[in-house]
Amino acid sequence: MVLVAGIDSSTQSCKVVIRDAATGALVRQGRAPHPDGTEVHPDHWWTALQKAAADAGGLDDVSAVSVGGQQHGMVCLDSDGEVIRPALLWNDTRSAGAATELINNAGGGDPAAGAEYWAHATGTVPVASLTLTKLRWLAENEPENAARVAAVCLPHDWLTWRLAGYGLGSGSEGLAALATDRSDASGTGYYSTADGTYLPDVLAAALGHVPVLPRVLGPLESAGRTPAGSLLAAGAGDNAAAALGAGAGLGDVVMSLGTSGTVFAVSDTPAADASGLVAGFADAAGHYLPLVCTLNATRIFDATAALLDVDLAEFNRLALSAEPGAGGLTLVPYFDGERTPNLPDATGSLHGITRANYTPANLARAAVEGVVCSLADGLAALQDQGVSVRRILLVGGGAQSAAVQSVAAGLLGADVTVPQPGEYVADGAARQAAAALTGRFPAWAADAVGLPPEKDDAGVLARYRRFASLYA
């Protein structure tokens, strides 16, 4: 049996899966936690990877390895390969002001013109999560550190580099060995998704100079080998790896319900949305991955269950017991502000309350409908960019809720498929490792439940959009 390893180095933890390269069958797995925070030294990721790999029985017997990692994180190395400062992660918002500056400067003071420039130059209008805005922040706030930057890479790039045996003391030869893939490069803010090239002038304007950047590998190319001889695949950003893990192909939309929500599609054309709603990323298989991210998803269920003093199982039972439309209750779930639409200071709101409909069951149903409606708006934003929808793959912890599945089938207007629960990012990385080994992506079979679309007879989505529009 030929084995491959897939690694998911996420914000919270590192997961490692070992699979049969031919069938995709899970052989063993392991995990280890990451420290909390929005600023983390990369050494913690390396330590967690070692622990997770050991928990999975080690990597010595695997033929190929791939790393899927959290996107956007800023890892800065000096000329000797030393990490200059803790990495700023995607969820570190201190560079929000830098993002605004970049937009305004590109438009000569006109934000709309600046957004149009960035959408067409990179595929994504700058926000605080992008690596470029963090480098701009570094240059403005830590100029001595900025001047030391000899190379910039992303979390998955750095871990792949370490797996290849590089690190402190590697020097210029080591920096030249840094590699990434187009999915992760497309989330930096200094890479053209449409053209497949770095934008050195953009980077120089933000950081003050152009450091070494990882070479961008194709989907089946190798980043080298580990000291033990395992082939290293290109790796991927977490969303692109998740698409591989869920088995998404052209025409598929992946809708993920976790702490936050994401909606992304596998498309044959790049996106360029000047409104900023859709990020124009690339995928890990040679296509494109336009993506919408929301801040509020399963935490809304947690908060509502806590308010009702029930566990999540009872919360879901209550939601299923209510009629579609929750008796007229509509929840706009902007509890933590919102990213899509861009309303960082917004709060949630509950509309249509009467003495008759203000029941635990209707409140639970309204919470589920509100979250699914917000993701349906993300789906609509993708469709406005020309994305065609063949089916929707519903993944993430929230996707296992029978209430979420029922509401999704009624509101999304397309066939919904719920794949078997799994570590989609790590599984996608393992699939990429197998592809790098054999020269083609394997068609691993996966169990899934299909949910045909239902009609929104209660007008839930229209009512939600009416109340959500009050925030404009």
Short mmCIF file of C-alpha atoms in Angstrom, two decimals:
data_model
loop_
_atom_site.label_atom_id
_atom_site.label_comp_id
_atom_site.label_asym_id
_atom_site.label_seq_id
_atom_site.Cartn_x
_atom_site.Cartn_y
_atom_site.Cartn_z
CA MET A 1 0.00 0.00 0.00
CA VAL A 2 1.36 3.43 -1.01
CA LEU A 3 0.61 6.04 1.66
CA VAL A 4 0.27 9.81 1.39
CA ALA A 5 -0.05 12.42 4.13
CA GLY A 6 -2.26 15.50 4.19
CA ILE A 7 -1.64 18.26 6.72
CA ASP A 8 -4.09 20.97 7.79
CA SER A 9 -2.31 23.74 9.67
CA SER A 10 -5.29 25.88 10.66
CA THR A 11 -5.67 28.78 13.04
CA GLN A 12 -6.66 26.52 15.92
CA SER A 13 -4.72 23.30 15.37
CA CYS A 14 -2.71 20.99 13.14
CA LYS A 15 -4.34 17.85 11.75
CA VAL A 16 -2.53 15.07 9.92
CA VAL A 17 -4.24 12.30 7.94
CA ILE A 18 -2.49 9.32 6.37
CA ARG A 19 -4.40 7.79 3.45
CA ASP A 20 -4.04 5.06 0.87
CA ALA A 21 -2.95 6.85 -2.30
CA ALA A 22 -5.03 4.56 -4.53
CA THR A 23 -8.35 4.41 -2.66
CA GLY A 24 -8.23 7.34 -0.26
CA ALA A 25 -8.96 5.02 2.67
CA LEU A 26 -7.99 6.56 6.01
CA VAL A 27 -5.14 4.62 7.60
CA ARG A 28 -4.41 6.77 10.64
CA GLN A 29 -4.57 10.38 11.84
CA GLY A 30 -3.39 12.79 14.53
CA ARG A 31 -3.78 16.33 15.77
CA ALA A 32 -2.20 18.92 18.06
CA PRO A 33 -3.36 22.39 19.17
CA HIS A 34 -2.02 25.79 18.17
CA PRO A 35 -1.80 28.69 20.63
CA ASP A 36 -4.59 31.25 20.64
CA GLY A 37 -4.13 34.74 19.25
CA THR A 38 -3.89 36.67 16.03
CA GLU A 39 -0.08 36.87 16.23
CA VAL A 40 1.78 33.55 16.49
CA HIS A 41 5.42 32.61 16.05
CA PRO A 42 5.69 30.00 13.26
CA ASP A 43 7.78 27.76 15.50
CA HIS A 44 4.54 26.87 17.28
CA TRP A 45 3.16 25.52 13.99
CA TRP A 46 6.25 23.40 13.49
CA THR A 47 6.04 22.01 17.03
CA ALA A 48 2.34 21.20 16.55
CA LEU A 49 3.09 19.50 13.21
CA GLN A 50 5.67 17.26 14.86
CA LYS A 51 3.21 16.33 17.60
CA ALA A 52 0.34 15.73 15.19
CA ALA A 53 2.54 13.62 12.90
CA ALA A 54 3.72 11.55 15.85
CA ASP A 55 0.10 11.13 16.96
CA ALA A 56 -0.61 9.83 13.45
CA GLY A 57 2.18 7.27 13.65
CA GLY A 58 4.85 9.33 11.93
CA LEU A 59 5.61 10.25 8.32
CA ASP A 60 8.57 7.98 7.62
CA ASP A 61 6.51 5.47 5.63
CA VAL A 62 4.58 7.96 3.46
CA SER A 63 5.54 8.50 -0.16
CA ALA A 64 4.24 12.06 -0.50
CA VAL A 65 3.17 14.91 1.77
CA SER A 66 1.13 18.06 1.19
CA VAL A 67 0.36 20.97 3.50
CA GLY A 68 -2.90 22.92 3.47
CA GLY A 69 -2.68 26.03 5.60
CA GLN A 70 -4.50 29.09 6.84
CA GLN A 71 -4.29 31.78 4.18
CA HIS A 72 -2.77 35.26 4.26
CA GLY A 73 -0.51 34.95 7.34
CA MET A 74 2.64 37.11 7.10
CA VAL A 75 5.84 35.13 7.71
CA CYS A 76 8.93 37.34 7.34
CA LEU A 77 12.42 35.85 7.13
CA ASP A 78 15.82 37.55 7.29
CA SER A 79 18.76 36.74 5.03
CA ASP A 80 19.72 33.76 7.21
CA GLY A 81 16.23 32.23 7.23
CA GLU A 82 15.36 33.40 10.74
CA VAL A 83 11.77 34.43 11.48
CA ILE A 84 11.95 38.16 12.15
CA ARG A 85 8.79 38.54 14.24
CA PRO A 86 5.66 36.51 15.10
CA ALA A 87 3.43 36.02 12.08
CA LEU A 88 0.36 38.23 11.77
CA LEU A 89 -2.55 35.91 11.00
CA TRP A 90 -5.52 36.41 8.67
CA ASN A 91 -7.71 37.45 11.61
CA ASP A 92 -5.37 40.18 12.85
CA THR A 93 -7.16 43.44 12.05
CA ARG A 94 -4.48 45.97 12.95
CA SER A 95 -3.80 46.48 9.22
CA ALA A 96 -7.36 47.64 8.43
CA GLY A 97 -6.12 51.22 8.10
CA ALA A 98 -3.38 50.08 5.73
CA ALA A 99 -6.02 48.40 3.55
CA THR A 100 -7.96 51.66 3.32
CA GLU A 101 -4.77 53.56 2.42
CA LEU A 102 -3.93 51.10 -0.35
CA ILE A 103 -7.40 51.46 -1.87
CA ASN A 104 -7.41 55.25 -1.66
CA ASN A 105 -3.88 55.62 -3.00
CA ALA A 106 -4.61 53.41 -6.00
CA GLY A 107 -7.63 55.55 -6.83
CA GLY A 108 -5.95 58.90 -6.33
CA GLY A 109 -8.18 59.52 -3.32
CA ASP A 110 -11.28 57.99 -4.93
CA PRO A 111 -12.13 54.73 -3.07
CA ALA A 112 -14.36 53.47 -5.90
CA ALA A 113 -11.61 53.91 -8.47
CA GLY A 114 -9.12 52.30 -6.10
CA ALA A 115 -11.35 49.29 -5.56
CA GLU A 116 -11.76 48.91 -9.33
CA TYR A 117 -7.97 48.96 -9.75
CA TRP A 118 -7.36 46.27 -7.13
CA ALA A 119 -10.17 44.05 -8.36
CA HIS A 120 -8.67 43.92 -11.83
CA ALA A 121 -5.00 43.91 -10.75
CA THR A 122 -5.18 41.12 -8.17
CA GLY A 123 -8.78 39.84 -8.14
CA THR A 124 -9.37 41.06 -4.58
CA VAL A 125 -10.00 44.47 -3.02
CA PRO A 126 -7.62 44.86 -0.02
CA VAL A 127 -8.93 44.05 3.45
CA ALA A 128 -7.04 43.60 6.72
CA SER A 129 -6.65 39.85 6.23
CA LEU A 130 -4.41 40.09 3.13
CA THR A 131 -0.64 39.71 3.48
CA LEU A 132 -0.03 42.93 1.56
CA THR A 133 -1.84 45.08 4.11
CA LYS A 134 0.15 43.47 6.92
CA LEU A 135 3.42 44.25 5.14
CA ARG A 136 2.26 47.86 4.75
CA TRP A 137 1.53 47.93 8.48
CA LEU A 138 4.99 46.49 9.20
CA ALA A 139 6.72 49.16 7.11
CA GLU A 140 4.81 51.93 8.87
CA ASN A 141 5.00 50.63 12.43
CA GLU A 142 8.15 48.47 12.63
CA PRO A 143 10.51 49.97 10.02
CA GLU A 144 13.57 48.21 11.44
CA ASN A 145 11.91 44.82 11.08
CA ALA A 146 10.65 45.75 7.62
CA ALA A 147 14.17 46.60 6.50
CA ARG A 148 15.39 43.13 7.60
CA VAL A 149 12.83 41.27 5.49
CA ALA A 150 14.72 39.18 2.93
CA ALA A 151 11.83 36.84 2.10
CA VAL A 152 8.07 36.72 2.69
CA CYS A 153 6.06 33.52 2.70
CA LEU A 154 2.76 32.14 3.96
CA PRO A 155 2.09 29.56 6.69
CA HIS A 156 1.81 26.60 4.32
CA ASP A 157 4.90 27.73 2.38
CA TRP A 158 6.97 27.94 5.56
CA LEU A 159 5.91 24.51 6.82
CA THR A 160 6.65 22.90 3.44
CA TRP A 161 10.07 24.61 3.53
CA ARG A 162 10.74 23.23 7.01
CA LEU A 163 9.64 19.74 5.93
CA ALA A 164 12.24 19.99 3.16
CA GLY A 165 14.92 20.46 5.82
CA TYR A 166 15.36 24.23 5.63
CA GLY A 167 15.21 26.76 8.46
CA LEU A 168 17.47 29.06 10.43
CA GLY A 169 20.93 29.07 8.85
CA SER A 170 19.67 28.18 5.37
CA GLY A 171 20.90 31.46 3.89
CA SER A 172 20.24 32.57 0.33
CA GLU A 173 20.14 29.00 -0.97
CA GLY A 174 17.38 28.17 1.46
CA LEU A 175 15.36 31.28 0.67
CA ALA A 176 15.56 30.42 -3.03
CA ALA A 177 13.97 27.03 -2.21
CA LEU A 178 10.74 28.59 -0.86
CA ALA A 179 7.70 27.46 -2.85
CA THR A 180 3.96 28.06 -2.82
CA ASP A 181 0.98 27.35 -5.05
CA ARG A 182 -1.35 29.68 -6.94
CA SER A 183 -4.24 29.24 -4.49
CA ASP A 184 -2.25 30.65 -1.58
CA ALA A 185 -0.38 33.20 -3.71
CA SER A 186 -3.74 34.57 -4.87
CA GLY A 187 -4.58 35.61 -1.30
CA THR A 188 -1.50 37.77 -0.75
CA GLY A 189 -2.62 40.98 -2.47
CA TYR A 190 0.56 41.16 -4.59
CA TYR A 191 -0.26 38.40 -7.07
CA SER A 192 -2.44 38.61 -10.18
CA THR A 193 -4.86 35.70 -10.08
CA ALA A 194 -5.85 36.22 -13.71
CA ASP A 195 -2.28 36.46 -15.06
CA GLY A 196 -0.59 34.09 -12.64
CA THR A 197 2.25 36.48 -11.83
CA TYR A 198 3.58 38.40 -8.86
CA LEU A 199 3.22 42.21 -8.86
CA PRO A 200 6.62 43.45 -7.59
CA ASP A 201 5.73 47.15 -7.95
CA VAL A 202 2.74 46.66 -5.65
CA LEU A 203 4.92 44.91 -3.08
CA ALA A 204 7.67 47.52 -3.28
CA ALA A 205 5.16 50.31 -2.69
CA ALA A 206 3.84 48.58 0.43
CA LEU A 207 7.04 47.24 2.04
CA GLY A 208 9.65 49.56 0.58
CA HIS A 209 11.53 46.84 -1.31
CA VAL A 210 10.92 43.52 -3.05
CA PRO A 211 12.06 40.51 -1.00
CA VAL A 212 12.44 36.93 -2.18
CA LEU A 213 9.03 35.41 -2.89
CA PRO A 214 8.22 31.69 -3.07
CA ARG A 215 8.17 30.29 -6.59
CA VAL A 216 4.60 29.45 -7.60
CA LEU A 217 4.16 25.77 -8.44
CA GLY A 218 1.54 24.17 -10.65
CA PRO A 219 -1.03 21.76 -9.21
CA LEU A 220 1.06 18.64 -9.89
CA GLU A 221 4.53 20.08 -9.31
CA SER A 222 6.76 19.18 -6.39
CA ALA A 223 8.38 21.47 -3.84
CA GLY A 224 11.18 18.97 -3.22
CA ARG A 225 11.57 16.08 -0.81
CA THR A 226 11.82 15.58 2.92
CA PRO A 227 15.13 14.36 4.36
CA ALA A 228 13.47 10.92 4.60
CA GLY A 229 12.72 11.00 0.85
CA SER A 230 8.99 11.74 0.78
CA LEU A 231 7.84 13.86 -2.15
CA LEU A 232 6.56 17.31 -1.14
CA ALA A 233 3.54 18.53 -3.10
CA ALA A 234 2.89 22.21 -3.78
CA GLY A 235 0.40 22.51 -0.93
CA ALA A 236 -2.54 24.91 -0.91
CA GLY A 237 -4.50 27.52 0.97
CA ASP A 238 -7.08 26.05 3.31
CA ASN A 239 -10.17 26.82 1.21
CA ALA A 240 -8.60 25.41 -1.96
CA ALA A 241 -7.55 22.28 -0.09
CA ALA A 242 -11.07 21.95 1.33
CA ALA A 243 -12.47 22.07 -2.21
CA LEU A 244 -10.21 19.16 -3.13
CA GLY A 245 -11.19 17.30 0.01
CA ALA A 246 -14.91 17.74 -0.63
CA GLY A 247 -14.51 16.56 -4.23
CA ALA A 248 -15.64 19.88 -5.73
CA GLY A 249 -15.33 20.30 -9.49
CA LEU A 250 -16.31 22.89 -12.04
CA GLY A 251 -19.84 24.10 -11.35
CA ASP A 252 -19.73 23.08 -7.69
CA VAL A 253 -20.17 25.56 -4.86
CA VAL A 254 -18.84 24.71 -1.41
CA MET A 255 -20.78 26.24 1.47
CA SER A 256 -19.00 25.81 4.78
CA LEU A 257 -20.59 26.45 8.18
CA GLY A 258 -18.05 26.71 10.95
CA THR A 259 -17.27 29.49 13.39
CA SER A 260 -17.46 31.71 10.32
CA GLY A 261 -19.10 30.91 7.01
CA THR A 262 -17.59 30.65 3.54
CA VAL A 263 -19.11 30.17 0.12
CA PHE A 264 -16.75 29.44 -2.75
CA ALA A 265 -17.03 28.01 -6.23
CA VAL A 266 -14.77 26.13 -8.62
CA SER A 267 -14.86 28.25 -11.75
CA ASP A 268 -13.09 28.32 -15.11
CA THR A 269 -12.83 32.14 -15.06
CA PRO A 270 -11.26 34.51 -12.52
CA ALA A 271 -13.41 36.93 -10.55
CA ALA A 272 -12.84 40.69 -10.32
CA ASP A 273 -15.45 42.19 -7.99
CA ALA A 274 -14.88 45.88 -7.27
CA SER A 275 -17.61 45.81 -4.61
CA GLY A 276 -15.27 43.70 -2.47
CA LEU A 277 -17.92 41.08 -1.76
CA VAL A 278 -16.15 38.36 -3.75
CA ALA A 279 -12.46 37.57 -3.35
CA GLY A 280 -10.97 36.37 -6.63
CA PHE A 281 -8.76 33.49 -5.53
CA ALA A 282 -7.32 30.59 -7.51
CA ASP A 283 -7.89 26.93 -6.68
CA ALA A 284 -5.41 24.08 -6.28
CA ALA A 285 -6.28 22.22 -9.48
CA GLY A 286 -5.72 24.82 -12.20
CA HIS A 287 -9.06 26.64 -12.00
CA TYR A 288 -10.31 29.61 -9.97
CA LEU A 289 -11.98 29.88 -6.57
CA PRO A 290 -14.11 33.03 -6.16
CA LEU A 291 -14.98 33.22 -2.47
CA VAL A 292 -17.27 35.02 -0.05
CA CYS A 293 -16.62 34.96 3.70
CA THR A 294 -19.06 35.81 6.49
CA LEU A 295 -18.19 36.27 10.16
CA ASN A 296 -21.35 34.77 11.64
CA ALA A 297 -22.29 31.13 11.33
CA THR A 298 -22.45 28.40 13.98
CA ARG A 299 -21.75 30.81 16.85
CA ILE A 300 -25.26 32.17 16.20
CA PHE A 301 -26.62 28.70 16.94
CA ASP A 302 -24.50 28.49 20.10
CA ALA A 303 -25.70 31.89 21.33
CA THR A 304 -29.36 31.14 20.63
CA ALA A 305 -29.16 27.72 22.28
CA ALA A 306 -27.59 29.36 25.34
CA LEU A 307 -30.37 31.96 25.45
CA LEU A 308 -32.98 29.19 25.30
CA ASP A 309 -31.02 27.19 27.91
CA VAL A 310 -30.86 24.09 25.70
CA ASP A 311 -28.06 22.04 24.18
CA LEU A 312 -27.45 22.03 20.42
CA ALA A 313 -29.35 18.79 19.92
CA GLU A 314 -32.47 20.32 21.47
CA PHE A 315 -31.87 23.58 19.59
CA ASN A 316 -31.96 21.67 16.32
CA ARG A 317 -35.06 19.74 17.37
CA LEU A 318 -36.80 23.03 18.17
CA ALA A 319 -35.80 24.55 14.82
CA LEU A 320 -37.14 21.53 12.95
CA SER A 321 -40.41 21.63 14.89
CA ALA A 322 -41.21 25.18 13.69
CA GLU A 323 -42.81 25.88 10.32
CA PRO A 324 -40.67 27.39 7.53
CA GLY A 325 -40.60 31.16 8.01
CA ALA A 326 -40.56 30.87 11.82
CA GLY A 327 -44.02 32.38 12.06
CA GLY A 328 -42.75 35.64 10.60
CA LEU A 329 -39.64 36.03 12.78
CA THR A 330 -36.52 37.14 10.87
CA LEU A 331 -33.06 37.22 12.42
CA VAL A 332 -30.28 39.21 10.73
CA PRO A 333 -27.25 37.48 12.29
CA TYR A 334 -24.64 40.24 12.37
CA PHE A 335 -23.80 39.50 16.02
CA ASP A 336 -20.04 40.11 15.58
CA GLY A 337 -20.32 42.74 12.87
CA GLU A 338 -20.03 41.37 9.35
CA ARG A 339 -17.41 40.97 6.66
CA THR A 340 -19.79 40.30 3.75
CA PRO A 341 -21.39 42.76 3.49
CA ASN A 342 -18.61 44.93 4.94
CA LEU A 343 -20.28 46.06 8.18
CA PRO A 344 -17.63 45.68 10.91
CA ASP A 345 -19.61 47.71 13.45
CA ALA A 346 -23.04 46.19 12.80
CA THR A 347 -25.07 44.27 15.35
CA GLY A 348 -27.72 41.61 14.87
CA SER A 349 -31.44 42.32 14.79
CA LEU A 350 -34.70 40.39 15.21
CA HIS A 351 -37.75 41.49 13.22
CA GLY A 352 -41.43 40.67 13.05
CA ILE A 353 -41.99 39.82 16.72
CA THR A 354 -45.55 39.17 17.91
CA ARG A 355 -46.86 37.52 21.06
CA ALA A 356 -47.99 34.62 18.91
CA ASN A 357 -44.70 33.90 17.13
CA TYR A 358 -42.25 34.66 19.94
CA THR A 359 -41.62 31.02 20.88
CA PRO A 360 -38.47 28.98 21.48
CA ALA A 361 -39.12 26.92 18.35
CA ASN A 362 -39.57 29.97 16.11
CA LEU A 363 -36.52 31.69 17.58
CA ALA A 364 -34.39 28.60 16.92
CA ARG A 365 -35.78 28.36 13.38
CA ALA A 366 -35.13 32.07 12.75
CA ALA A 367 -31.49 31.64 13.85
CA VAL A 368 -30.94 28.82 11.37
CA GLU A 369 -32.79 30.64 8.58
CA GLY A 370 -30.84 33.85 9.23
CA VAL A 371 -27.45 32.15 8.93
CA VAL A 372 -28.44 30.23 5.79
CA CYS A 373 -29.91 33.41 4.27
CA SER A 374 -26.64 35.29 4.85
CA LEU A 375 -24.79 32.49 3.02
CA ALA A 376 -27.45 32.56 0.28
CA ASP A 377 -26.54 36.22 -0.23
CA GLY A 378 -22.93 35.11 -0.60
CA LEU A 379 -24.07 32.61 -3.21
CA ALA A 380 -25.92 35.39 -5.04
CA ALA A 381 -22.74 37.51 -5.04
CA LEU A 382 -20.88 34.63 -6.70
CA GLN A 383 -23.63 34.27 -9.29
CA ASP A 384 -23.41 38.01 -9.99
CA GLN A 385 -19.78 37.33 -10.95
CA GLY A 386 -20.92 34.77 -13.53
CA VAL A 387 -20.53 31.64 -11.40
CA SER A 388 -22.82 28.83 -12.54
CA VAL A 389 -24.14 26.49 -9.86
CA ARG A 390 -24.42 22.78 -10.61
CA ARG A 391 -24.73 21.69 -7.00
CA ILE A 392 -23.91 22.95 -3.52
CA LEU A 393 -21.65 20.94 -1.22
CA LEU A 394 -22.62 21.67 2.39
CA VAL A 395 -19.66 21.11 4.71
CA GLY A 396 -18.39 22.11 8.14
CA GLY A 397 -19.65 21.34 11.62
CA GLY A 398 -22.94 23.17 11.08
CA ALA A 399 -23.68 21.13 7.95
CA GLN A 400 -24.41 18.05 10.07
CA SER A 401 -27.46 19.76 11.60
CA ALA A 402 -30.71 18.33 10.20
CA ALA A 403 -32.25 21.78 10.66
CA VAL A 404 -29.50 23.43 8.59
CA GLN A 405 -29.89 20.80 5.89
CA SER A 406 -33.66 21.29 5.74
CA VAL A 407 -33.42 25.08 5.58
CA ALA A 408 -30.62 24.95 2.98
CA ALA A 409 -32.71 22.71 0.72
CA GLY A 410 -35.58 25.18 0.96
CA LEU A 411 -33.65 28.42 0.43
CA LEU A 412 -30.66 27.86 -1.85
CA GLY A 413 -32.46 26.98 -5.07
CA ALA A 414 -30.06 24.22 -6.12
CA ASP A 415 -29.30 20.59 -5.38
CA VAL A 416 -27.54 20.34 -2.01
CA THR A 417 -25.11 17.52 -1.26
CA VAL A 418 -23.82 16.82 2.26
CA PRO A 419 -20.54 14.87 2.10
CA GLN A 420 -19.59 12.53 4.90
CA PRO A 421 -17.98 14.52 7.76
CA GLY A 422 -14.22 14.68 7.54
CA GLU A 423 -11.08 16.78 7.80
CA TYR A 424 -11.68 18.38 4.40
CA VAL A 425 -8.52 20.51 4.32
CA ALA A 426 -6.22 17.67 5.40
CA ASP A 427 -8.05 15.26 3.10
CA GLY A 428 -7.66 17.67 0.19
CA ALA A 429 -3.96 18.02 0.92
CA ALA A 430 -3.64 14.23 0.94
CA ARG A 431 -5.42 14.07 -2.41
CA GLN A 432 -2.97 16.64 -3.79
CA ALA A 433 -0.06 14.59 -2.43
CA ALA A 434 -1.38 11.57 -4.31
CA ALA A 435 -1.70 13.67 -7.46
CA ALA A 436 1.88 14.91 -7.21
CA LEU A 437 2.98 11.29 -6.83
CA THR A 438 0.98 9.82 -9.72
CA GLY A 439 0.54 12.78 -12.09
CA ARG A 440 -3.25 12.99 -11.76
CA PHE A 441 -5.83 13.72 -9.07
CA PRO A 442 -7.35 10.47 -7.81
CA ALA A 443 -11.13 10.07 -7.85
CA TRP A 444 -11.52 8.97 -4.26
CA ALA A 445 -15.06 7.83 -3.50
CA ALA A 446 -16.90 9.62 -0.72
CA ASP A 447 -20.28 8.97 0.88
CA ALA A 448 -22.75 11.84 0.61
CA VAL A 449 -26.43 12.62 1.12
CA GLY A 450 -28.30 14.47 -1.63
CA LEU A 451 -31.00 17.03 -0.82
CA PRO A 452 -33.11 18.14 -3.82
CA PRO A 453 -34.20 21.79 -3.79
CA GLU A 454 -37.52 22.80 -2.27
CA LYS A 455 -39.63 25.92 -2.83
CA ASP A 456 -39.37 28.88 -0.47
CA ASP A 457 -43.15 29.13 -0.14
CA ALA A 458 -42.88 31.18 3.04
CA GLY A 459 -40.84 33.91 1.33
CA VAL A 460 -38.06 33.57 3.90
CA LEU A 461 -35.21 34.83 1.72
CA ALA A 462 -37.12 37.84 0.37
CA ARG A 463 -38.13 38.88 3.88
CA TYR A 464 -34.56 38.46 5.14
CA ARG A 465 -33.17 40.60 2.33
CA ARG A 466 -35.70 43.33 3.08
CA PHE A 467 -34.51 43.61 6.67
CA ALA A 468 -30.82 43.14 5.82
CA SER A 469 -31.10 46.03 3.35
CA LEU A 470 -31.82 48.38 6.28
CA TYR A 471 -28.09 48.18 7.11
CA ALA A 472 -27.08 49.77 3.80
#
